[in-house]
XYZ file of C-alpha atoms in Angstrom:
709
model
C 30.249 7.807 22.814
C 28.497 8.672 26.100
C 29.308 12.366 25.673
C 27.952 12.331 22.117
C 24.776 10.614 23.298
C 24.364 13.196 26.076
C 24.907 16.050 23.619
C 22.357 14.527 21.269
C 19.835 14.198 24.103
C 20.437 17.807 25.161
C 20.094 18.932 21.538
C 16.785 17.110 21.140
C 15.540 18.543 24.428
C 16.441 22.096 23.417
C 14.934 21.638 19.959
C 11.717 20.280 21.438
C 11.463 23.178 23.885
C 11.974 25.980 21.356
C 8.376 26.088 20.131
C 6.735 26.164 23.594
C 9.229 28.869 24.619
C 8.383 30.910 21.514
C 4.639 30.664 22.261
C 5.293 31.812 25.820
C 7.288 34.780 24.540
C 4.366 35.757 22.281
C 2.062 35.912 25.285
C 4.624 37.951 27.233
C 4.992 40.312 24.269
C 1.258 40.982 24.342
C 1.097 41.661 28.094
C 4.435 43.095 29.218
C 5.604 46.516 27.909
C 8.739 46.265 25.774
C 11.188 48.966 24.665
C 11.258 50.294 21.100
C 14.506 48.432 20.359
C 12.854 45.058 21.017
C 10.023 46.122 18.726
C 12.498 46.904 15.935
C 14.038 43.437 16.291
C 10.594 41.832 16.310
C 9.510 43.659 13.144
C 12.670 42.618 11.278
C 12.231 38.994 12.422
C 8.591 39.128 11.289
C 9.570 40.325 7.806
C 12.314 37.665 7.619
C 9.912 34.866 8.564
C 7.346 36.056 6.018
C 9.944 36.137 3.249
C 11.197 32.651 4.182
C 7.643 31.252 4.171
C 7.005 32.816 0.760
C 10.202 31.342 -0.717
C 9.429 27.858 0.632
C 5.892 28.074 -0.797
C 7.166 29.137 -4.229
C 9.733 26.315 -4.344
C 7.298 23.556 -3.320
C 6.627 21.048 -6.112
C 3.244 20.126 -4.608
C 1.172 21.378 -1.655
C 2.181 18.456 0.588
C 5.840 19.496 0.279
C 4.930 22.292 2.716
C 2.458 20.324 4.828
C 3.305 22.369 7.948
C 2.134 25.587 6.252
C -1.226 25.901 8.117
C 0.510 25.703 11.496
C 3.325 28.017 10.361
C 0.706 30.486 9.117
C -1.043 30.430 12.489
C 2.194 31.021 14.428
C 3.330 33.812 12.091
C -0.065 35.501 12.416
C 0.070 35.282 16.216
C 3.582 36.740 16.194
C 2.491 39.676 14.053
C -0.571 40.333 16.219
C 1.606 40.249 19.339
C 3.871 42.861 17.727
C 0.794 44.955 16.875
C -0.346 44.876 20.501
C 3.132 45.845 21.735
C 3.548 48.592 19.108
C 0.080 50.012 19.901
C 1.099 50.334 23.542
C 4.359 52.086 22.581
C 2.653 54.444 20.083
C -0.046 55.511 22.517
C 2.325 55.904 25.477
C 5.327 57.552 23.785
C 3.859 58.951 20.579
C 3.847 62.571 21.830
C 7.652 62.476 21.909
C 7.921 62.412 18.114
C 8.186 59.971 15.166
C 11.218 58.161 16.626
C 9.533 57.275 19.913
C 8.083 53.995 18.547
C 11.301 52.653 17.074
C 13.282 53.127 13.881
C 11.320 50.601 11.816
C 7.953 52.298 12.346
C 9.601 55.697 11.785
C 11.151 54.507 8.510
C 7.852 53.148 7.217
C 6.030 56.294 8.300
C 8.474 58.807 6.827
C 10.476 57.222 4.012
C 7.879 54.971 2.379
C 5.021 57.507 2.422
C 7.118 60.696 2.433
C 6.025 61.795 5.887
C 2.512 62.691 4.705
C -0.061 60.798 6.738
C -2.811 61.493 4.187
C -0.746 59.678 1.557
C -0.077 56.924 4.063
C -3.788 56.387 4.664
C -4.409 55.946 0.940
C -1.381 53.656 0.514
C -2.568 51.530 3.409
C -6.086 51.454 1.966
C -4.766 50.232 -1.392
C -2.723 47.478 0.308
C -5.773 46.452 2.331
C -7.917 46.228 -0.797
C -5.290 44.104 -2.563
C -4.800 41.809 0.426
C -8.351 41.495 1.730
C -10.483 41.725 -1.406
C -8.238 40.088 -4.008
C -5.620 37.714 -2.571
C -7.225 36.594 0.704
C -10.719 36.171 -0.730
C -9.463 34.218 -3.740
C -7.184 32.005 -1.659
C -10.009 31.293 0.791
C -12.342 30.244 -2.012
C -9.708 27.991 -3.587
C -8.969 26.412 -0.179
C -12.651 25.718 0.405
C -13.158 24.087 -3.004
C -9.902 22.080 -2.733
C -10.895 20.748 0.693
C -14.335 19.753 -0.566
C -13.030 18.020 -3.687
C -10.258 16.267 -1.743
C -12.686 14.861 0.827
C -15.118 13.781 -1.916
C -12.315 11.957 -3.765
C -10.951 10.268 -0.612
C -13.022 7.015 -0.849
C -12.157 6.603 -4.544
C -8.441 7.027 -3.855
C -8.578 4.469 -1.044
C -10.371 1.982 -3.313
C -7.782 2.562 -6.059
C -4.973 1.794 -3.595
C -6.732 -1.393 -2.460
C -7.259 -2.434 -6.085
C -3.571 -1.922 -6.922
C -2.563 -3.867 -3.811
C -4.888 -6.773 -4.603
C -3.690 -6.834 -8.203
C -0.097 -7.101 -7.011
C 0.934 -3.788 -8.611
C 2.225 -2.397 -5.304
C 3.600 -3.886 -2.123
C 1.871 -3.590 1.272
C 4.479 -1.030 2.363
C 3.826 1.066 -0.744
C 0.087 0.824 -0.135
C 0.579 1.967 3.453
C 2.671 4.932 2.296
C 0.074 5.884 -0.325
C -2.739 5.672 2.229
C -0.732 7.898 4.557
C -0.184 10.380 1.723
C -3.906 10.465 0.907
C -4.802 11.005 4.573
C -2.174 13.743 4.883
C -3.504 15.437 1.745
C -7.051 15.459 3.149
C -5.824 16.832 6.495
C -3.744 19.484 4.732
C -6.556 20.839 2.563
C -8.946 20.765 5.513
C -6.435 22.717 7.593
C -5.819 25.178 4.755
C -9.553 25.852 4.550
C -9.419 26.991 8.161
C -6.028 28.664 7.883
C -7.335 30.956 5.121
C -9.632 32.446 7.765
C -6.516 33.398 9.754
C -5.251 35.434 6.812
C -8.572 37.185 6.341
C -8.929 37.837 10.058
C -5.377 39.170 10.191
C -6.146 41.718 7.455
C -9.314 42.861 9.228
C -7.431 43.067 12.531
C -4.802 45.313 10.905
C -7.527 47.708 9.778
C -9.152 47.794 13.225
C -5.803 48.296 14.976
C -5.118 51.261 12.659
C -8.396 52.913 13.692
C -7.653 52.250 17.386
C -4.196 53.801 17.081
C -5.510 56.902 15.255
C -8.475 57.452 17.584
C -6.500 56.714 20.736
C -3.592 58.906 19.606
C -5.845 61.874 18.872
C -7.560 61.537 22.264
C -4.346 61.059 24.246
C -2.467 63.764 22.318
C -5.084 66.445 22.844
C -6.333 65.501 26.314
C -3.309 64.045 28.125
C -0.414 65.817 26.432
C -2.029 69.140 25.454
C -1.215 68.886 21.735
C -3.188 70.729 19.130
C -5.481 68.615 17.012
C -3.315 69.175 13.906
C -0.086 68.401 15.700
C -1.622 65.296 17.318
C -2.903 64.116 13.956
C 0.473 64.714 12.304
C 2.276 62.737 15.025
C -0.064 59.901 15.965
C -1.575 59.268 12.553
C 1.916 59.087 11.041
C 2.990 56.548 13.688
C -0.248 54.566 13.290
C 0.194 54.415 9.530
C 3.835 53.333 9.909
C 2.846 50.655 12.402
C 0.061 49.434 10.088
C 2.375 49.276 7.074
C 5.033 47.394 9.079
C 2.421 44.744 9.876
C 0.667 44.826 6.511
C 3.736 44.087 4.371
C 4.462 40.700 6.089
C 0.722 39.964 6.048
C 0.690 40.568 2.292
C 3.681 38.211 1.858
C 1.942 35.435 3.841
C -1.257 35.957 1.856
C 0.696 35.517 -1.382
C 2.333 32.367 0.050
C -1.071 30.950 1.046
C -2.485 31.675 -2.407
C 0.551 30.074 -4.071
C 0.185 26.931 -1.954
C -3.550 26.388 -2.483
C -3.374 27.112 -6.240
C -0.349 24.859 -6.727
C -0.749 21.868 -9.048
C 1.451 18.838 -8.357
C 4.497 18.853 -10.615
C 8.060 17.519 -10.479
C 9.229 21.145 -10.946
C 9.039 24.080 -8.580
C 6.748 27.001 -9.427
C 9.338 28.962 -11.418
C 10.414 25.842 -13.314
C 6.799 24.885 -14.074
C 5.931 28.374 -15.335
C 9.142 28.506 -17.371
C 8.453 25.146 -19.007
C 4.861 26.069 -19.837
C 5.834 29.489 -21.247
C 8.702 27.991 -23.227
C 6.753 27.436 -26.454
C 7.814 29.499 -29.480
C 4.230 29.442 -30.753
C 3.193 31.566 -27.773
C 5.855 34.276 -28.188
C 5.542 34.681 -31.998
C 2.006 36.181 -31.977
C 2.931 38.382 -28.997
C 5.844 39.871 -30.915
C 3.670 40.486 -33.999
C 0.914 42.237 -32.038
C 3.437 44.442 -30.238
C 4.936 45.438 -33.599
C 1.491 46.498 -34.844
C 0.892 48.536 -31.688
C 4.329 50.124 -31.933
C 3.726 51.614 -35.397
C 0.342 53.158 -34.527
C 0.372 56.981 -34.239
C 0.554 58.360 -30.710
C 2.016 55.228 -29.189
C 5.346 55.182 -27.300
C 7.146 53.678 -30.276
C 10.505 53.079 -28.612
C 9.143 51.167 -25.606
C 6.648 49.036 -27.518
C 9.037 48.203 -30.360
C 11.727 47.346 -27.794
C 9.297 44.938 -26.145
C 8.472 43.468 -29.575
C 12.175 42.919 -30.271
C 12.625 41.188 -26.898
C 9.658 38.827 -27.458
C 10.879 38.100 -31.024
C 14.297 37.182 -29.595
C 12.655 34.850 -27.069
C 10.621 33.234 -29.880
C 13.750 32.708 -32.003
C 15.674 31.237 -29.056
C 12.859 28.815 -28.218
C 12.616 27.712 -31.871
C 16.351 26.964 -31.947
C 16.104 25.024 -28.693
C 13.183 22.966 -30.011
C 15.037 22.199 -33.269
C 18.176 21.181 -31.389
C 16.107 18.869 -29.218
C 14.525 17.220 -32.271
C 17.896 16.790 -33.988
C 19.605 15.443 -30.876
C 20.745 11.868 -31.205
C 21.362 10.095 -27.960
C 24.857 8.631 -27.742
C 24.997 4.889 -28.153
C 26.006 3.394 -24.874
C 28.610 0.720 -24.883
C 27.045 -2.651 -24.343
C 27.593 -4.192 -20.981
C 30.689 -6.381 -21.019
C 29.781 -10.013 -21.369
C 31.890 -11.030 -18.423
C 29.843 -8.840 -16.020
C 27.030 -11.019 -14.683
C 24.643 -9.514 -12.126
C 22.298 -11.146 -9.638
C 19.215 -10.177 -11.629
C 20.562 -12.277 -14.513
C 20.609 -15.501 -12.498
C 17.799 -15.142 -9.942
C 14.068 -14.586 -10.050
C 12.606 -13.304 -6.758
C 9.001 -14.106 -7.706
C 7.934 -17.336 -5.898
C 4.843 -17.794 -8.106
C 5.024 -17.171 -11.845
C 2.474 -17.447 -14.613
C 3.957 -17.346 -18.110
C 1.493 -16.920 -20.974
C 1.739 -17.075 -24.740
C 1.167 -13.981 -26.836
C -2.350 -15.135 -27.729
C -3.432 -14.726 -24.072
C -2.132 -11.193 -23.537
C -5.653 -9.735 -23.835
C -6.561 -11.581 -20.635
C -4.119 -9.448 -18.606
C -4.544 -6.185 -20.561
C -5.946 -3.300 -18.491
C -7.758 -1.962 -21.547
C -9.639 -5.270 -21.715
C -10.489 -5.027 -17.979
C -7.806 -7.707 -17.279
C -10.200 -10.537 -16.291
C -7.394 -12.921 -15.374
C -5.714 -10.436 -13.023
C -8.971 -9.884 -11.153
C -9.406 -13.632 -10.685
C -5.814 -14.073 -9.525
C -6.365 -11.352 -6.932
C -9.464 -13.132 -5.676
C -7.572 -16.434 -5.513
C -4.747 -14.924 -3.458
C -7.212 -13.332 -1.044
C -9.228 -16.536 -0.591
C -6.190 -18.808 -0.244
C -4.587 -16.444 2.253
C -7.693 -16.734 4.438
C -7.807 -20.522 4.084
C -4.094 -21.259 4.563
C -3.470 -18.741 7.331
C -0.603 -16.793 5.754
C -0.265 -14.223 2.988
C 0.129 -15.954 -0.353
C 2.892 -14.217 -2.377
C 2.065 -12.149 -5.415
C 1.815 -13.904 -8.768
C 4.119 -12.501 -11.435
C 2.404 -12.682 -14.811
C 4.475 -12.163 -17.947
C 4.382 -13.128 -21.589
C 6.844 -15.711 -22.897
C 7.542 -15.824 -26.614
C 8.962 -19.337 -26.280
C 5.491 -20.660 -25.437
C 2.863 -21.451 -28.056
C 0.328 -18.692 -28.589
C -2.391 -20.178 -26.351
C -0.220 -21.982 -23.806
C 0.455 -21.039 -20.199
C 2.898 -22.324 -17.596
C 2.702 -22.115 -13.797
C 5.906 -22.086 -11.782
C 6.465 -22.411 -8.040
C 9.916 -21.326 -6.830
C 11.331 -21.768 -10.322
C 9.854 -25.257 -10.821
C 7.142 -25.763 -13.438
C 4.191 -27.330 -11.617
C 1.455 -26.943 -14.209
C 0.966 -26.094 -17.856
C -1.771 -26.396 -20.423
C -3.435 -24.616 -23.308
C -6.503 -22.368 -23.340
C -8.244 -20.264 -25.962
C -8.868 -16.701 -24.849
C -11.969 -16.086 -26.965
C -13.623 -19.492 -26.459
C -15.413 -21.291 -23.632
C -14.608 -24.625 -22.005
C -17.559 -26.996 -21.609
C -16.871 -29.481 -18.790
C -18.516 -32.885 -18.885
C -19.094 -33.873 -15.271
C -20.836 -37.098 -16.285
C -24.271 -35.556 -16.723
C -23.767 -34.508 -20.343
C -26.692 -35.673 -22.476
C -25.357 -34.978 -25.943
C -21.954 -34.495 -27.471
C -21.316 -31.010 -28.763
C -18.812 -30.192 -31.512
C -15.540 -28.566 -30.525
C -11.951 -29.178 -29.610
C -11.905 -32.084 -27.133
C -9.423 -31.774 -24.234
C -8.949 -32.721 -20.592
C -9.652 -30.145 -17.909
C -6.235 -29.230 -16.369
C -7.568 -28.958 -12.817
C -9.752 -32.064 -12.387
C -8.934 -34.182 -15.441
C -12.533 -34.139 -16.661
C -13.453 -34.519 -20.312
C -14.051 -31.099 -21.804
C -14.630 -29.358 -25.107
C -13.586 -25.890 -26.238
C -16.574 -24.252 -27.920
C -17.356 -20.874 -29.457
C -19.370 -18.410 -27.334
C -22.462 -18.789 -29.534
C -22.755 -22.449 -28.433
C -22.898 -21.626 -24.718
C -26.674 -22.082 -24.399
C -26.515 -25.348 -26.315
C -23.808 -26.702 -23.998
C -25.711 -25.700 -20.851
C -28.878 -27.400 -22.098
C -26.818 -30.516 -22.890
C -25.698 -30.717 -19.254
C -22.206 -29.238 -19.502
C -20.633 -26.772 -17.101
C -19.351 -23.829 -19.135
C -16.482 -21.576 -17.983
C -14.292 -19.013 -19.710
C -10.544 -19.235 -20.295
C -9.591 -16.986 -17.372
C -11.560 -19.232 -15.002
C -9.733 -22.305 -16.342
C -6.316 -20.759 -15.674
C -7.392 -19.341 -12.311
C -8.795 -22.691 -11.142
C -5.636 -24.481 -12.234
C -3.509 -21.870 -10.452
C -5.638 -22.233 -7.331
C -5.016 -25.976 -7.214
C -1.278 -25.575 -7.823
C -0.886 -22.965 -5.084
C -2.937 -25.045 -2.636
C -0.792 -28.085 -3.299
C 2.439 -26.091 -3.067
C 1.667 -24.095 0.068
C 4.565 -25.726 1.919
C 7.054 -24.543 -0.734
C 5.693 -20.988 -0.554
C 5.950 -20.744 3.239
C 9.258 -19.423 4.590
C 11.015 -17.832 7.539
C 9.507 -14.415 6.878
C 6.020 -15.911 7.015
C 6.864 -17.628 10.305
C 8.056 -14.325 11.712
C 4.812 -12.675 10.583
C 2.778 -15.372 12.366
C 4.831 -14.950 15.544
C 4.488 -11.157 15.388
C 0.720 -11.454 15.001
C 0.670 -13.872 17.933
C 2.606 -11.358 20.060
C -0.057 -8.713 19.516
C -2.916 -10.927 20.748
C -1.160 -13.431 23.044
C 2.199 -11.977 24.104
C 2.866 -14.547 26.847
C 2.166 -17.432 24.485
C 4.541 -16.007 21.876
C 7.206 -15.472 24.523
C 6.888 -19.097 25.651
C 7.171 -20.349 22.056
C 10.291 -18.624 20.710
C 13.243 -18.176 20.749
C 13.128 -20.944 23.355
C 12.262 -23.800 23.208
C 11.752 -23.448 19.439
C 13.806 -21.441 17.003
C 12.222 -19.669 14.080
C 13.596 -22.376 11.776
C 11.918 -25.118 13.854
C 8.591 -23.259 13.739
C 8.946 -22.888 9.970
C 9.621 -26.620 9.576
C 6.518 -27.476 11.608
C 4.322 -25.059 9.651
C 5.568 -26.402 6.326
C 4.910 -29.977 7.453
C 1.335 -29.046 8.377
C 0.788 -27.249 5.081
C 2.179 -30.216 3.158
C -0.668 -32.278 4.634
C -3.191 -29.496 3.884
C -3.597 -28.452 7.507
C -4.092 -24.647 7.525
C -2.315 -22.239 9.843
C -5.245 -19.881 10.396
C -5.450 -21.134 14.006
C -1.733 -20.655 14.706
C -2.520 -20.105 18.383
C -3.545 -23.763 18.690
C -0.389 -24.856 16.864
C 1.748 -22.794 19.246
C -0.016 -24.175 22.320
C 0.448 -27.757 21.102
C 4.153 -27.205 20.422
C 4.646 -25.702 23.873
C 2.862 -28.625 25.535
C 5.128 -31.090 23.726
C 8.330 -29.099 24.270
C 9.357 -30.977 27.403
C 9.373 -34.363 25.718
C 12.253 -35.784 23.781
C 10.564 -36.000 20.361
C 11.876 -35.822 16.841
C 10.224 -33.674 14.187
C 7.956 -36.479 12.932
C 6.690 -37.308 16.419
C 6.192 -33.628 17.176
C 4.126 -33.259 14.009
C 1.888 -36.161 15.030
C 1.436 -34.671 18.480
C 0.459 -31.289 17.052
C -1.972 -32.926 14.643
C -3.638 -34.833 17.471
C -4.268 -31.586 19.356
C -5.628 -29.994 16.170
C -7.819 -32.984 15.356
C -11.098 -31.106 15.833
C -10.064 -28.460 13.306
C -8.844 -31.066 10.803
C -12.070 -33.057 11.054
C -14.172 -29.906 10.766
C -12.487 -29.170 7.424
C -13.771 -32.523 6.103
C -17.397 -32.563 7.287
C -19.704 -30.156 9.153
C -20.034 -30.482 12.899
C -23.469 -32.140 12.836
C -22.570 -34.827 10.290
C -20.749 -38.083 11.069
C -17.275 -38.461 9.637
C -17.176 -40.966 6.728
C -13.982 -42.993 7.047
C -12.165 -45.743 5.161
C -10.147 -48.082 7.369
C -7.781 -51.000 6.872
C -8.329 -54.628 7.666
C -6.713 -55.502 11.030
C -4.259 -57.892 9.407
C -3.242 -55.307 6.841
C -3.063 -52.685 9.585
C -0.767 -54.988 11.537
C 1.483 -55.456 8.520
C 1.717 -51.692 7.962
C 2.542 -51.131 11.613
C 5.212 -53.836 11.565
C 6.807 -52.279 8.446
C 6.999 -48.866 10.099
C 8.454 -50.275 13.336
C 11.066 -52.137 11.330
C 12.304 -48.830 9.825
C 11.094 -46.141 12.254
C 13.236 -43.387 10.736
C 12.753 -44.374 7.094
C 10.816 -42.030 4.842
C 9.510 -45.013 2.827
C 9.331 -47.999 5.210
C 7.057 -50.110 2.987
C 8.325 -52.727 0.567
C 7.915 -51.427 -3.025
C 5.598 -54.287 -4.022
C 3.540 -53.833 -0.866
C 3.414 -50.072 -1.432
C 2.126 -50.546 -4.980
C -0.572 -52.942 -3.752
C -1.624 -50.483 -1.033
C -1.944 -47.612 -3.506
C -3.927 -49.826 -5.897
C -6.261 -51.042 -3.170
C -6.845 -47.537 -1.788
C -7.494 -46.127 -5.263
C -10.046 -48.870 -5.908
C -11.769 -48.249 -2.567
C -11.993 -44.471 -2.844
C -13.074 -44.304 -6.488
C -16.820 -44.613 -5.751
C -16.577 -41.909 -3.114
C -14.717 -39.575 -5.460
C -17.272 -40.133 -8.217
C -20.044 -39.271 -5.768
C -18.134 -36.109 -4.671
C -18.346 -37.271 -1.070
C -16.057 -35.982 1.666
C -14.303 -38.674 3.642
C -10.991 -39.564 5.292
C -8.685 -42.557 5.485
C -8.078 -43.542 9.106
C -5.180 -45.637 10.350
C -3.071 -46.080 13.476
C -0.899 -43.172 14.722
C 2.248 -45.230 14.115
C 1.865 -45.559 10.357
C -0.253 -42.458 9.577
C 2.680 -40.257 8.476
C 4.267 -42.943 6.272
C 0.919 -43.832 4.698
C 0.154 -40.161 4.076
C 3.466 -39.729 2.237
C 2.769 -42.865 0.217
C -0.686 -41.731 -0.948
C 0.163 -38.057 -1.414
C 1.563 -38.479 -4.928
C -1.641 -39.895 -6.462
C -4.348 -39.087 -3.914
C -3.211 -35.789 -2.493
C -6.765 -34.524 -1.913
C -7.653 -37.375 0.482
C -6.811 -36.663 4.161
C -5.124 -39.427 6.119
C -5.957 -39.296 9.834
C -5.014 -41.314 12.859
C -7.525 -42.645 15.355
C -6.259 -40.174 17.952
C -7.013 -37.176 15.751
C -10.766 -37.826 15.730
C -12.506 -36.191 18.728
C -14.231 -38.602 21.093
C -17.560 -36.852 20.568
C -17.397 -37.081 16.776
C -19.510 -39.936 15.329
C -17.938 -41.864 12.467
C -19.336 -43.911 9.595
C -17.188 -46.672 8.119
C -17.908 -46.624 4.388
C -15.207 -49.085 3.290
C -12.512 -51.386 4.682
C -9.427 -51.963 2.614
C -7.955 -55.473 2.578
C -10.768 -57.400 4.278
C -12.085 -59.216 1.223
C -8.600 -59.904 -0.064
C -7.556 -61.294 3.283
C -10.442 -63.713 3.347
C -9.804 -64.799 -0.251
C -6.113 -65.325 0.407
C -6.381 -67.192 3.704
C -7.187 -70.471 1.935
C -4.274 -70.151 -0.503
C -1.410 -68.837 1.544
C 1.068 -71.041 3.277
C 2.039 -70.945 6.925
C 3.286 -67.450 7.878
C 2.441 -66.016 4.483
C 0.532 -62.672 4.533
C -2.423 -62.193 2.186
C -0.659 -59.358 0.355
C 2.226 -61.718 -0.418
C 0.063 -64.227 -2.292
C 0.423 -62.409 -5.580
C -3.291 -61.789 -5.909
C -4.678 -58.541 -7.237
């Protein structure tokens, strides 16, 4: 194992050092004289690299498949220019010795390809330069410039589209991150290609200038230094210069073609040959071609054999494509054997979506993209707002149609449990009567699913009438979204899990690493942190200030406390935040308290069963709920924020007791209210009943045992 690790380290080191070594060798090649044999090897390597780059470019399905092309183009251009510098030195120094003095590759290009005639070589080189510089390089440079401009202009729109898909729940955060990275890479690539096209153009111009330097320098050196006649010097040096130029120009032409192929490439699942083949595979394209060639082939003076042969070939292609199209139309897919009934998979018995919204077929327009999907936009806004309020990322809501539901019904599920359902009408409006309605308006009378208010479904043309009558009018998507908001808020504890705890701890590590280290894995495990967070969420205490939760847990870690006592301790240290959620900082806290005798009875019941989830006698519990409901009703009708305050001993038990019917009312202990926060006692539960019962009860009998309501 150690030897394999060492070999892997050495391999990575060598691989990482290859590129710097190659760059260093390029510089040495430009400065240090090299023999003709090294030049021959360099020219062959240059041609090989150019061919490889061209093949990779042609096989790329989209430009980003060859994202390293701008850098590869730069390195290949530098390599070719280094070879030009080295070959110029060899040609000028050893050119008087004959065509073979500069190496076999230059000699082959100067003699075989142009027949040894330097006049022909000049014209061949000129034609290649025109093709490369005027046609390919100029066109590729223009396409690169336009592509870079359009890509940068479209960048904000693409980013907004990714954010919209993420907020709508169509993609996961990891997919959104990958798509953002792809968009950024695409912009960088096209920007780099815009500059890299200048390398290609500059390389072509440099080849032309190097040719002139070699010819002029060869004529001067041949006649002055080596005593050659002007004709002999021209025959020797011009031939070598042309061979050297052609050796460099052929790879340059290949790279120019590769650059043009990359920048003109349109994204497709196929490579370039496959895309062209699929697009030229229509029989309707080859039929007219064959007919026109037949007409040309029978005209007098035309090469009948060649043109008619071409017509026969195109007619054969047309016939073959027609047969292929017919076979594809007549193809019947084989009927797959149904899955054996005894094979049951996990997807058949589990649903990974923690939040589901099932709708009847009459509500499908509300989630249809062609109808702007108003419900999806509202759900996205709800998730974003609740995530900020609760302090963790609310899971995505899976919306699907359910044929078992009535047409206008919907059903909300949390972790597979139905927590809300009702009926809405997609093309009507709901008029809510908040108590200020002046007149009754005709419509379908219902109860609002979120607040239980009297409401009426009306047609859109009665909207103005309902508003004038004092009703609050909302559309169907708002009704569902508001109901979903309340269900998610009340079920935050069920939605929070170990992964969310880990995310909170990871975020804490980034900002407060020492605090996170002191929190977990000791003294608290991730499961213990999750339990605490879920207990806080169950009592509507948000986790957006998780730092304060962590500090409170660490402070209480040294004490021998059970989970319930730990929760109370954390709440006491978060009292300022809890109170601030109820009333603003400059307002006194309205509170409802209990009569001292009733408070004493509650405390005694809790101390009698300290570990019981429901320590109160059932009859006493019913009387408490009834009395609290009666006391808070005026405050609820006035839409006033307030809290029920009791002793720390019985706060948790009383909160559990009232949560079923009065879940929106916070239950605080005296120790959770900051000392600097003024309070206003707006009601006292049990005082009047105690006074009325004192005269009737017997010795030792408590007022709540007298049987009075």
